[in-house]
Short mmCIF file of C-alpha atoms in Angstrom, two decimals:
data_model
loop_
_atom_site.label_atom_id
_atom_site.label_comp_id
_atom_site.label_asym_id
_atom_site.label_seq_id
_atom_site.Cartn_x
_atom_site.Cartn_y
_atom_site.Cartn_z
CA MET A 18 -15.18 136.24 108.67
CA ILE A 19 -11.64 136.93 107.42
CA LEU A 20 -12.13 134.64 104.43
CA SER A 21 -15.24 136.52 103.33
CA LEU A 22 -13.37 139.84 103.57
CA ILE A 23 -10.55 138.51 101.41
CA LEU A 24 -13.00 137.41 98.74
CA LEU A 25 -14.49 140.90 98.58
CA LEU A 26 -11.17 142.63 97.85
CA PRO A 27 -10.70 143.75 94.24
CA ALA A 28 -8.06 142.06 92.12
CA LEU A 29 -4.78 143.91 92.37
CA SER A 30 -3.03 145.30 89.31
CA PRO A 31 0.62 144.37 88.74
CA SER A 32 2.68 145.84 91.54
CA THR A 33 5.26 148.50 90.92
CA GLN A 34 7.80 146.14 92.47
CA GLU A 35 7.17 143.61 89.73
CA ILE A 36 8.73 145.76 87.02
CA CYS A 37 12.04 145.89 88.95
CA SER A 38 12.27 142.11 89.26
CA ALA A 39 10.36 140.95 86.15
CA PRO A 40 10.55 143.55 83.39
CA GLY A 41 8.49 143.21 80.23
CA ALA A 42 9.14 143.35 76.51
CA LEU A 43 8.48 147.01 75.67
CA PRO A 44 11.54 149.07 74.68
CA ALA A 45 13.70 150.18 77.58
CA PRO A 46 13.79 153.82 78.65
CA THR A 47 17.07 155.66 79.18
CA LEU A 48 18.27 156.56 82.67
CA TYR A 49 20.56 159.50 83.37
CA LEU A 50 22.26 160.00 86.73
CA ASN A 51 23.65 163.50 87.37
CA GLN A 52 26.65 162.11 89.27
CA THR A 53 28.15 158.69 89.88
CA SER A 54 29.44 159.33 93.39
CA ALA A 55 28.03 161.37 96.26
CA ARG A 56 28.39 161.93 99.98
CA PRO A 57 25.67 161.05 102.48
CA GLY A 58 23.41 164.05 103.02
CA ASN A 59 23.69 165.18 99.39
CA SER A 60 21.13 164.38 96.73
CA VAL A 61 21.39 163.05 93.20
CA TRP A 62 18.97 163.45 90.31
CA LEU A 63 17.85 160.53 88.22
CA LYS A 64 16.09 161.22 84.93
CA CYS A 65 14.13 158.52 83.12
CA SER A 66 13.41 159.19 79.44
CA VAL A 67 10.43 157.20 78.16
CA PHE A 68 10.08 156.68 74.42
CA SER A 69 6.61 155.26 73.87
CA GLN A 70 3.82 156.08 71.44
CA LEU A 71 1.33 155.29 74.22
CA LEU A 72 0.94 157.13 77.51
CA ALA A 73 3.06 155.64 80.27
CA ILE A 74 0.76 155.07 83.23
CA ARG A 75 3.57 154.48 85.74
CA ILE A 76 7.31 155.12 85.85
CA VAL A 77 9.34 153.13 88.36
CA PHE A 78 12.86 153.83 89.63
CA CYS A 79 14.72 150.77 90.93
CA LYS A 80 17.93 150.15 92.86
CA ASP A 81 19.50 146.69 92.62
CA GLY A 82 16.18 145.17 91.53
CA GLU A 83 14.07 146.83 94.25
CA LYS A 84 11.62 149.71 93.80
CA VAL A 85 12.79 152.99 95.34
CA SER A 86 10.25 155.37 93.80
CA PHE A 87 7.41 155.51 91.31
CA GLN A 88 5.36 158.20 89.61
CA ARG A 89 2.12 158.34 87.69
CA GLY A 90 2.58 158.96 83.98
CA LEU A 91 1.36 162.27 82.57
CA LYS A 92 0.14 163.13 79.08
CA LYS A 93 2.79 164.43 76.70
CA LYS A 94 5.53 163.87 79.27
CA ALA A 95 8.60 161.87 78.29
CA MET A 96 11.06 162.83 81.06
CA TYR A 97 10.54 161.85 84.68
CA TYR A 98 12.78 162.92 87.55
CA TYR A 99 13.59 161.42 90.94
CA ASN A 100 15.55 163.41 93.51
CA HIS A 101 17.27 160.81 95.69
CA ALA A 102 18.51 161.84 99.14
CA VAL A 103 21.84 160.04 99.52
CA SER A 104 22.41 157.91 102.61
CA GLY A 105 24.93 155.27 103.61
CA VAL A 106 22.89 152.58 101.80
CA SER A 107 22.44 154.46 98.50
CA SER A 108 25.36 152.76 96.77
CA GLY A 109 24.17 150.46 93.99
CA ASN A 110 22.90 150.15 90.44
CA TYR A 111 19.85 152.20 89.47
CA THR A 112 17.43 151.51 86.62
CA CYS A 113 14.01 152.70 85.54
CA GLY A 114 11.09 151.22 83.67
CA TYR A 115 7.53 152.09 82.73
CA GLU A 116 4.11 150.54 82.29
CA ILE A 117 1.47 151.30 79.66
CA LYS A 118 -2.10 150.14 79.11
CA ASP A 119 -2.87 148.84 75.64
CA SER A 120 -6.16 149.17 73.75
CA ASP A 121 -7.47 146.07 75.60
CA ASN A 122 -6.72 147.78 78.94
CA GLN A 123 -3.92 145.30 79.65
CA VAL A 124 -0.85 146.56 81.52
CA ASN A 125 2.44 145.99 79.68
CA ARG A 126 5.87 146.59 81.18
CA SER A 127 9.06 147.81 79.59
CA GLN A 128 12.50 146.37 79.80
CA LEU A 129 14.64 148.14 82.38
CA SER A 130 16.99 150.91 81.35
CA PRO A 131 20.70 150.13 81.32
CA ALA A 132 21.95 150.40 84.89
CA GLN A 133 23.74 153.46 86.24
CA GLY A 134 26.02 152.95 89.25
CA LEU A 135 26.17 155.23 92.27
CA SER A 136 28.93 154.98 94.83
CA ILE A 137 28.99 156.64 98.24
CA THR A 138 32.05 158.56 99.41
CA GLY A 139 32.76 159.66 102.95
CA LYS A 140 30.99 158.70 106.15
CA VAL A 141 27.39 159.14 107.24
#
């Protein structure tokens, strides 16, 4: 019974985690971090600037190679924001990337942006 259910599931598209650990060949976006150090309880803004002639279908924010947030791409939008609530485990290197669909409906991933470091000051 379980085997037949598995066979009926649709094929999954590339996961949003994949872009953080296995980026593609498209040009990298640019990541801006509004501050490089913060205290737990504060928040920091990350801005990912996507420069693509095609619509980005997904924008992914990563920390140390792991997905922390993703957003659906919107028409005519090149800047995507992520408001990160700082905690004791927020220290690390942040990047962003994007995915597009080409004319053959194939998903292509970008390289990751250059990393921006965030350090945590003070106690939780």
